[in-house]
Coordinates of C-alpha atoms and ligand atoms in Angstrom, one line a residue:
M1 CA 120.3 108.5 -47.3
S2 CA 117.0 107.0 -48.1
Y3 CA 114.8 107.7 -51.1
S4 CA 111.4 109.0 -50.0
V5 CA 108.5 108.2 -52.3
N6 CA 106.1 111.1 -52.8
R7 CA 102.6 111.4 -54.1
N8 CA 102.5 112.0 -57.9
D9 CA 106.1 110.8 -58.4
R10 CA 106.4 109.0 -61.8
L11 CA 108.7 106.0 -61.7
N12 CA 109.6 102.9 -63.6
V13 CA 109.6 99.9 -61.3
Y14 CA 110.1 96.2 -61.3
V15 CA 107.1 94.2 -59.9
E16 CA 108.2 91.5 -57.5
D17 CA 105.0 90.0 -56.1
L18 CA 101.3 89.9 -56.3
T19 CA 99.0 90.4 -53.3
H20 CA 96.2 88.1 -52.5
D21 CA 93.7 90.6 -54.0
G22 CA 95.6 90.8 -57.3
S23 CA 97.7 94.0 -56.9
G24 CA 101.3 94.0 -58.1
V25 CA 103.9 94.8 -55.5
A26 CA 107.1 96.8 -56.3
K27 CA 109.6 98.0 -53.7
V28 CA 111.3 101.3 -54.1
E29 CA 114.3 101.2 -51.7
G30 CA 112.5 98.9 -49.5
Y31 CA 109.2 100.8 -49.5
P32 CA 106.4 98.6 -50.9
L33 CA 104.0 100.1 -53.5
F34 CA 100.8 98.3 -54.5
I35 CA 100.0 98.6 -58.1
P36 CA 96.6 97.2 -59.3
G37 CA 96.9 95.6 -62.7
A38 CA 100.6 95.0 -62.6
L39 CA 102.0 91.4 -62.6
P40 CA 105.1 89.9 -61.0
G41 CA 108.2 90.0 -63.4
E42 CA 106.9 93.1 -65.2
E43 CA 108.6 96.5 -65.5
V44 CA 106.0 99.3 -65.4
D45 CA 105.7 103.1 -65.4
I46 CA 103.6 104.2 -62.4
Q47 CA 102.4 107.3 -60.8
V48 CA 102.4 107.3 -57.0
G49 CA 99.1 107.9 -55.3
K50 CA 98.4 107.7 -51.6
T51 CA 101.5 107.1 -49.4
L52 CA 101.3 105.8 -45.8
K53 CA 104.0 105.2 -43.3
N54 CA 104.9 101.6 -44.3
Y55 CA 103.5 101.3 -47.8
G56 CA 101.8 103.2 -50.6
F57 CA 99.6 102.8 -53.7
A58 CA 100.4 103.6 -57.3
R59 CA 98.5 103.8 -60.6
L60 CA 99.8 101.7 -63.6
L61 CA 100.5 104.0 -66.5
N62 CA 102.3 101.8 -68.9
I63 CA 103.9 98.4 -69.1
T64 CA 107.5 98.6 -70.4
K65 CA 108.2 94.9 -70.0
A66 CA 105.2 92.6 -69.9
S67 CA 105.0 89.2 -68.0
P68 CA 104.9 86.2 -70.4
D69 CA 101.9 85.1 -68.3
R70 CA 99.9 88.3 -69.1
V71 CA 96.8 87.7 -71.1
K72 CA 94.0 90.0 -72.5
P73 CA 91.1 89.7 -70.0
P74 CA 88.2 88.1 -71.9
C75 CA 85.7 90.1 -70.0
N76 CA 85.0 93.7 -71.1
V77 CA 84.3 95.0 -67.7
F78 CA 87.1 93.2 -65.8
S79 CA 89.0 96.4 -64.9
Q80 CA 85.9 97.9 -63.3
C81 CA 84.0 95.0 -61.8
G82 CA 84.9 93.7 -58.4
G83 CA 84.0 90.1 -59.1
C84 CA 87.3 88.8 -60.6
Q85 CA 90.9 89.9 -59.7
M86 CA 93.1 87.9 -61.9
Q87 CA 91.7 87.7 -65.5
H88 CA 94.8 89.5 -66.8
L89 CA 97.0 86.5 -65.6
S90 CA 96.9 83.2 -67.6
Y91 CA 95.0 80.4 -65.8
E92 CA 98.2 78.4 -65.4
G93 CA 99.8 81.6 -64.0
Q94 CA 96.9 82.0 -61.5
L95 CA 97.4 78.4 -60.2
V96 CA 101.2 79.0 -59.8
Q97 CA 100.4 82.2 -57.9
K98 CA 97.8 80.6 -55.6
R99 CA 100.2 77.8 -54.7
K100 CA 102.8 80.4 -53.9
T101 CA 100.3 82.2 -51.6
V102 CA 99.8 78.9 -49.7
R103 CA 103.5 78.1 -49.6
D104 CA 104.3 81.5 -48.3
V105 CA 101.9 81.3 -45.3
M106 CA 103.1 77.8 -44.5
D107 CA 106.6 79.1 -44.3
R108 CA 106.0 82.4 -42.6
I109 CA 103.0 81.8 -40.3
A110 CA 102.8 78.0 -39.8
K111 CA 106.6 77.8 -39.7
L112 CA 106.4 74.5 -41.6
P113 CA 108.8 74.9 -44.6
H114 CA 109.3 71.2 -44.9
V115 CA 105.5 70.3 -45.3
P116 CA 104.7 69.7 -49.0
V117 CA 102.2 72.1 -50.6
H118 CA 101.1 70.3 -53.8
P119 CA 100.3 72.1 -57.1
V120 CA 96.8 73.6 -57.1
K121 CA 94.1 71.3 -58.5
G122 CA 92.5 73.6 -61.1
M123 CA 89.7 73.3 -63.6
D124 CA 90.0 72.0 -67.1
D125 CA 87.6 74.7 -68.2
P126 CA 87.7 77.6 -65.7
W127 CA 84.7 79.5 -67.1
R128 CA 80.9 79.4 -66.4
Y129 CA 81.5 77.5 -63.2
R130 CA 79.2 79.3 -60.8
N131 CA 75.9 77.7 -59.9
K132 CA 74.6 80.8 -58.2
S133 CA 74.5 84.5 -59.2
Q134 CA 73.2 87.4 -57.1
I135 CA 72.6 90.3 -59.5
P136 CA 71.7 93.8 -58.2
F137 CA 69.3 95.9 -60.3
S138 CA 68.9 99.6 -60.3
E139 CA 67.8 102.6 -62.3
R140 CA 70.2 105.1 -63.9
D141 CA 69.1 108.0 -66.1
G142 CA 65.7 106.4 -66.7
K143 CA 67.1 103.0 -67.7
V144 CA 67.5 99.8 -65.9
V145 CA 71.1 98.7 -65.1
S146 CA 72.2 95.3 -63.8
G147 CA 75.5 93.6 -63.2
F148 CA 77.9 93.4 -60.4
Y149 CA 79.3 95.8 -57.9
K150 CA 82.6 97.7 -58.4
S151 CA 85.1 96.6 -55.8
R152 CA 84.2 97.9 -52.3
T153 CA 81.4 100.1 -53.6
H154 CA 77.7 99.9 -54.3
H155 CA 78.1 101.1 -57.8
I156 CA 76.7 98.6 -60.3
V157 CA 79.0 97.9 -63.2
D158 CA 76.3 97.5 -65.9
T159 CA 76.9 94.3 -68.0
D160 CA 75.0 91.7 -70.0
I161 CA 77.6 89.0 -69.7
C162 CA 79.5 87.4 -66.9
L163 CA 81.9 84.7 -68.1
I164 CA 82.0 82.9 -64.7
Q165 CA 78.2 82.5 -64.3
S166 CA 75.7 80.2 -66.1
H167 CA 74.2 81.0 -69.5
E168 CA 70.8 81.1 -67.9
A169 CA 72.0 83.8 -65.5
D170 CA 73.4 85.8 -68.4
D171 CA 70.2 85.6 -70.4
L172 CA 68.0 86.6 -67.5
M173 CA 70.3 89.4 -66.4
A174 CA 70.2 90.9 -69.9
M175 CA 66.6 90.2 -70.8
L176 CA 65.1 91.5 -67.5
K177 CA 67.1 94.6 -67.9
Y178 CA 65.7 95.4 -71.3
E179 CA 62.1 94.2 -70.7
L180 CA 61.5 95.2 -67.1
H181 CA 60.0 98.6 -67.9
A182 CA 57.9 97.0 -70.7
I183 CA 56.1 94.9 -68.1
G184 CA 55.6 97.9 -65.8
V185 CA 58.3 97.1 -63.2
D186 CA 60.9 99.6 -62.0
A187 CA 64.2 98.6 -60.6
Y188 CA 65.0 99.6 -57.0
D189 CA 66.8 102.8 -56.3
E190 CA 68.9 102.7 -53.1
K191 CA 68.9 106.4 -52.6
T192 CA 65.2 107.0 -52.8
H193 CA 64.1 103.5 -51.6
L194 CA 61.6 103.4 -54.6
G195 CA 61.2 100.9 -57.4
L196 CA 60.5 97.2 -57.1
L197 CA 63.1 94.8 -58.3
R198 CA 66.2 94.8 -56.0
H199 CA 68.0 91.6 -56.9
L200 CA 67.8 88.7 -59.4
I201 CA 69.2 85.4 -58.1
V202 CA 69.7 82.5 -60.4
R203 CA 70.7 79.0 -59.0
T204 CA 71.3 76.0 -61.2
G205 CA 71.6 72.3 -60.3
R206 CA 74.5 71.1 -62.4
T207 CA 73.6 67.4 -62.5
S208 CA 69.8 67.9 -62.8
G209 CA 69.8 70.9 -65.1
E210 CA 67.2 72.5 -62.9
V211 CA 67.0 76.3 -62.6
M212 CA 65.7 78.4 -59.8
V213 CA 65.0 82.1 -60.2
I214 CA 64.4 84.4 -57.2
L215 CA 63.2 87.9 -57.6
V216 CA 63.9 90.0 -54.5
T217 CA 61.4 92.9 -54.4
R218 CA 61.0 95.9 -52.2
K219 CA 57.4 95.0 -51.2
K220 CA 55.2 92.0 -51.2
K221 CA 52.6 93.4 -53.6
F222 CA 53.7 92.4 -57.0
T223 CA 50.9 93.1 -59.5
Q224 CA 53.0 92.4 -62.5
K225 CA 54.0 88.9 -61.3
D226 CA 52.2 87.0 -64.1
A227 CA 54.0 89.1 -66.8
A228 CA 57.3 88.5 -64.9
I229 CA 56.7 84.8 -64.8
E230 CA 56.0 84.7 -68.6
L231 CA 59.1 86.8 -69.3
I232 CA 61.3 84.4 -67.3
K233 CA 59.8 81.3 -68.9
R234 CA 60.4 82.9 -72.3
V235 CA 64.1 83.5 -71.5
V236 CA 64.6 80.1 -69.7
P237 CA 62.0 77.7 -70.9
N238 CA 63.2 74.9 -68.6
V239 CA 63.0 77.0 -65.4
T240 CA 61.8 74.7 -62.6
S241 CA 61.3 77.2 -59.8
I242 CA 60.4 80.9 -59.6
M243 CA 60.3 82.5 -56.2
Q244 CA 59.7 86.0 -54.8
N245 CA 61.5 87.2 -51.7
F246 CA 60.6 90.6 -50.4
N247 CA 62.9 92.9 -48.5
T248 CA 61.2 96.1 -47.4
E249 CA 64.2 97.5 -45.5
R250 CA 66.8 100.1 -46.4
T251 CA 69.7 97.7 -46.2
N252 CA 72.7 96.1 -48.0
V253 CA 71.5 92.7 -47.0
I254 CA 70.0 91.0 -50.1
F255 CA 67.3 88.8 -48.6
G256 CA 64.2 89.7 -46.6
D257 CA 62.7 87.2 -44.2
E258 CA 59.9 85.9 -46.4
T259 CA 60.0 83.9 -49.6
V260 CA 56.9 82.8 -51.6
L261 CA 56.6 80.4 -54.5
L262 CA 55.5 82.0 -57.8
Y263 CA 55.9 79.1 -60.2
G264 CA 57.0 75.4 -60.1
K265 CA 58.5 73.8 -57.1
P266 CA 60.4 75.5 -54.1
V267 CA 63.7 73.5 -54.4
I268 CA 66.1 72.4 -57.0
V269 CA 68.3 69.3 -56.9
D270 CA 72.0 68.8 -57.4
S271 CA 74.3 65.9 -56.6
I272 CA 77.8 65.5 -55.4
G273 CA 79.1 62.0 -56.1
N274 CA 76.1 59.8 -55.6
I275 CA 74.4 62.0 -53.0
D276 CA 71.5 64.2 -54.0
F277 CA 70.9 67.6 -52.3
E278 CA 67.7 69.6 -52.3
I279 CA 68.6 73.3 -52.4
S280 CA 66.0 75.9 -51.4
A281 CA 66.1 79.6 -52.1
R282 CA 68.1 80.5 -49.0
S283 CA 70.3 77.3 -48.6
F284 CA 74.0 77.6 -48.4
Y285 CA 75.6 75.5 -51.1
Q286 CA 79.1 75.5 -52.6
V287 CA 79.1 77.7 -55.7
N288 CA 81.5 75.7 -57.8
P289 CA 80.0 72.1 -58.0
I290 CA 82.7 70.6 -60.2
Q291 CA 85.5 71.7 -57.8
T292 CA 83.4 70.9 -54.7
E293 CA 83.6 67.2 -55.8
V294 CA 87.4 67.6 -56.1
L295 CA 87.7 69.3 -52.7
Y296 CA 85.5 66.7 -50.9
G297 CA 87.3 63.9 -52.7
Q298 CA 90.6 65.2 -51.3
A299 CA 89.1 65.5 -47.8
L300 CA 87.9 61.9 -48.1
E301 CA 91.3 60.7 -49.4
Y302 CA 93.0 62.3 -46.4
A303 CA 90.5 60.9 -44.0
Q304 CA 91.5 57.3 -45.1
L305 CA 88.3 55.7 -43.9
T306 CA 87.9 52.0 -43.7
G307 CA 84.3 51.9 -42.6
N308 CA 84.9 51.5 -38.9
E309 CA 85.5 55.2 -38.0
S310 CA 83.5 57.7 -36.0
V311 CA 84.0 61.0 -37.7
I312 CA 83.2 64.6 -36.8
D313 CA 82.3 67.1 -39.5
A314 CA 82.6 70.5 -37.8
Y315 CA 81.2 73.6 -39.5
C316 CA 79.1 71.2 -41.6
G317 CA 76.7 73.7 -43.4
I318 CA 73.9 71.6 -44.9
G319 CA 75.9 68.4 -44.3
T320 CA 77.5 68.2 -47.7
I321 CA 80.8 66.8 -46.5
S322 CA 79.1 64.7 -43.8
L323 CA 76.9 62.9 -46.2
F324 CA 79.7 62.5 -48.8
I325 CA 81.8 60.7 -46.2
A326 CA 79.0 58.9 -44.3
Q327 CA 79.0 56.1 -46.8
K328 CA 82.7 55.3 -46.0
A329 CA 82.6 55.6 -42.2
K330 CA 80.8 53.9 -39.3
E331 CA 79.1 57.2 -38.3
V332 CA 79.4 60.9 -38.8
Y333 CA 78.5 63.7 -36.4
G334 CA 77.9 67.1 -38.1
V335 CA 77.7 70.4 -36.2
E336 CA 76.8 73.8 -37.6
I337 CA 75.7 77.1 -36.1
V338 CA 72.8 77.9 -38.4
P339 CA 69.7 75.9 -37.4
E340 CA 68.1 76.0 -40.9
A341 CA 71.2 74.5 -42.4
I342 CA 71.0 71.6 -39.9
E343 CA 67.3 71.1 -40.9
D344 CA 68.5 70.9 -44.5
A345 CA 71.2 68.4 -43.5
K346 CA 68.7 66.1 -41.8
R347 CA 66.3 66.3 -44.8
N348 CA 69.1 65.5 -47.2
A349 CA 70.3 62.5 -45.1
E350 CA 66.7 61.2 -45.3
L351 CA 66.4 61.9 -49.0
N352 CA 69.5 59.7 -49.5
D353 CA 68.6 57.0 -47.0
I354 CA 71.7 57.7 -44.9
N355 CA 71.1 56.6 -41.3
N356 CA 74.6 56.9 -39.8
A357 CA 74.8 60.8 -40.0
H358 CA 73.8 62.8 -36.9
F359 CA 73.4 66.5 -36.9
E360 CA 73.3 69.1 -34.2
A361 CA 72.8 72.9 -34.3
G362 CA 75.1 75.0 -32.2
P363 CA 78.7 76.4 -32.1
A364 CA 81.2 73.7 -32.8
E365 CA 83.3 74.9 -29.8
V366 CA 80.4 74.1 -27.5
V367 CA 78.8 71.1 -29.1
I368 CA 82.0 69.0 -29.7
P369 CA 83.2 69.3 -26.0
K370 CA 79.7 68.2 -25.0
W371 CA 79.9 65.1 -27.2
Y372 CA 83.2 64.2 -25.7
A373 CA 81.9 64.9 -22.2
D374 CA 79.0 62.5 -23.0
G375 CA 81.6 59.8 -23.6
K376 CA 81.7 59.8 -27.4
R377 CA 85.0 59.2 -29.0
F378 CA 86.1 60.0 -32.6
D379 CA 88.9 58.7 -34.9
V380 CA 88.8 61.5 -37.5
L381 CA 87.8 65.1 -37.3
V382 CA 87.0 67.1 -40.4
V383 CA 86.8 70.9 -40.0
D384 CA 85.7 73.4 -42.6
P385 CA 85.5 76.8 -40.8
P386 CA 84.6 80.2 -42.2
R387 CA 87.4 82.7 -43.1
K388 CA 88.3 83.5 -39.5
G389 CA 89.4 79.9 -38.9
C390 CA 88.7 77.6 -36.0
D391 CA 87.6 78.9 -32.7
E392 CA 90.3 78.7 -30.0
E393 CA 88.1 76.6 -27.7
L394 CA 87.7 74.1 -30.5
L395 CA 91.4 73.8 -31.0
K396 CA 91.8 73.3 -27.3
T397 CA 89.3 70.5 -27.4
I398 CA 91.1 68.8 -30.3
L399 CA 94.4 69.0 -28.3
E400 CA 92.7 67.6 -25.2
Y401 CA 91.1 64.6 -26.8
K402 CA 93.5 64.1 -29.7
P403 CA 91.6 62.3 -32.5
K404 CA 94.2 60.5 -34.5
R405 CA 93.6 62.3 -37.7
V406 CA 92.5 65.8 -38.5
V407 CA 91.4 66.9 -42.0
Y408 CA 91.3 70.7 -42.2
V409 CA 89.4 72.2 -45.1
S410 CA 90.0 76.0 -45.3
C411 CA 89.0 78.9 -47.4
N412 CA 91.6 81.2 -45.9
P413 CA 95.3 80.1 -46.0
G414 CA 96.3 82.7 -43.4
T415 CA 94.0 81.4 -40.6
L416 CA 94.8 77.8 -41.7
A417 CA 98.5 78.4 -41.2
R418 CA 97.8 80.0 -37.8
D419 CA 95.7 77.0 -36.7
L420 CA 98.2 74.5 -38.0
R421 CA 100.9 76.1 -35.9
I422 CA 98.7 75.7 -32.8
L423 CA 97.9 72.1 -33.6
E424 CA 101.6 71.4 -34.2
D425 CA 102.6 72.9 -30.9
G426 CA 100.1 70.5 -29.3
G427 CA 101.7 67.5 -30.9
Y428 CA 100.0 67.1 -34.3
R429 CA 102.1 66.7 -37.5
T430 CA 101.0 68.3 -40.7
Q431 CA 101.6 65.7 -43.5
E432 CA 100.7 67.7 -46.6
V433 CA 98.5 70.4 -48.0
Q434 CA 96.5 70.3 -51.2
P435 CA 95.2 73.6 -52.6
V436 CA 92.1 73.4 -54.8
D437 CA 90.9 76.2 -57.1
M438 CA 87.3 76.8 -56.3
F439 CA 87.1 80.3 -57.7
P440 CA 89.1 80.7 -60.9
H441 CA 90.0 84.4 -61.8
S442 CA 89.4 85.5 -58.2
S443 CA 92.2 85.7 -55.7
H444 CA 90.7 83.0 -53.4
V445 CA 92.2 79.6 -52.8
E446 CA 90.8 76.7 -50.9
C447 CA 93.1 74.1 -49.1
V448 CA 92.8 70.7 -47.5
A449 CA 95.5 69.9 -44.9
W450 CA 96.1 66.4 -43.4
L451 CA 97.4 66.1 -39.8
E452 CA 98.2 63.0 -37.7
I453 CA 99.1 62.6 -34.1
Ligands
LIG501 N1 81.2 72.3 -44.8 C1 80.2 73.1 -45.5 C2 80.1 74.6 -45.0 C3 81.4 75.3 -44.8 S1 81.2 77.0 -44.6 C4 80.2 73.0 -47.0 O1 81.2 72.5 -47.5 O2 79.3 73.3 -47.6 C5 81.4 77.3 -42.9 C6 80.2 77.0 -42.1 O3 80.5 77.2 -40.7 C7 79.0 77.9 -42.4 O4 77.9 77.1 -42.7 C8 78.8 78.7 -41.1 O5 77.4 78.9 -40.8 C9 79.4 77.7 -40.1 N2 79.8 78.3 -38.8 C10 80.4 79.5 -38.5 N3 80.7 79.6 -37.2 C11 80.4 78.4 -36.6 C12 80.6 77.9 -35.3 N4 81.2 78.6 -34.3 N5 80.2 76.7 -35.1 C13 79.7 75.9 -36.0 N6 79.5 76.3 -37.3 C14 79.9 77.6 -37.6

């Protein structure tokens, strides 16, 4: 006879596991219940909510035995905001959990239980790490609100402080909110498509200290722009760049097509190792610069370059990894699907006097076979694909030409494990996996895997 779990049942359960998005998991006679806010090892009173065929959800009512790793979330809006998922778990606990996530997919999906997954490389100070904030603004009951969206909604959780963003972003988020009406600007209302300020974007260059502020407005006409510039300069006196982007559409997409300079210069600079990068308003750039250096350092270590190698950097973005490793290799070929990113990569190569990095725009699964067909040969291949992992065609090309070493940088352990299995079946051997924590307090984990054939 099996126990059937019903909606509204009140139970006391033992929490066994944590999902990748930070929900506790308890099993009631084999039936998994997801409990947001509960941690592994805890005993909790719950009320069952929605039940589906194979799993259900429950609300946490009370913790009867707390995990020793439970901490009080330092952020006041943690339970509402969708930005962080794990602030209720100590940072050490988060790192243990993230390693477990990677170990689990390496066992289950990649079927590589013997391959070492090292302890996660975390941050000494896991706060204030983001170099970019995209902050929505709106009107509510005649007042301006700004903050971050509640998980899976467009409801802004109004806040003045976000502990993972820069102090400059905090100050601007709060001051614009309180002074916007005073300079005659309304925030945008999604329902009525009225009001001017849609988003505030703040980008900082960690090594240069430069700050870029982008105001995304509903229309181009911005009669209060001088007052807005003065206000921003008052809040962040060292601001180096103020830009306006206008987005006239009714859309969830943040940016419109056009960006104009309001004050200062149109780029800020940051460096990774000894390479400088110019970042413009729309450029893709890793959001945690301290850990980016750790991540790329790990990729470089696994690449084991002596200076004689030809290297591919697939999914190269603005060429950050390519330029980082170009100094240690004979030549690097970067490929990326977004043409503007390739323009940035070329400009950044020039800026740093790097002549042995070549960039081409296009899908990696098309451009790389073309390079091989043209007779080029490579010793090491670095891939850093988006969440969906490597394209099948690219994996086929790797297995056809078999570069001796593959370094796989991944932001999604699930697709990493899937692709490692395919490469293993084709003859590669995964040597080890090093997870890196790029996003403390979120459920994300980045990995670098090293393979040889
Ligand atoms: N290596 C870079 C960017 C990694 S993000 C860095 O560390 O900064 C993944 C990149 O893959 C994105 O820039 C995305 O535009 C690009 N991309 C997505 N699909 C692609 C494809 N099929 N071929 C080439 N690049 C692709």
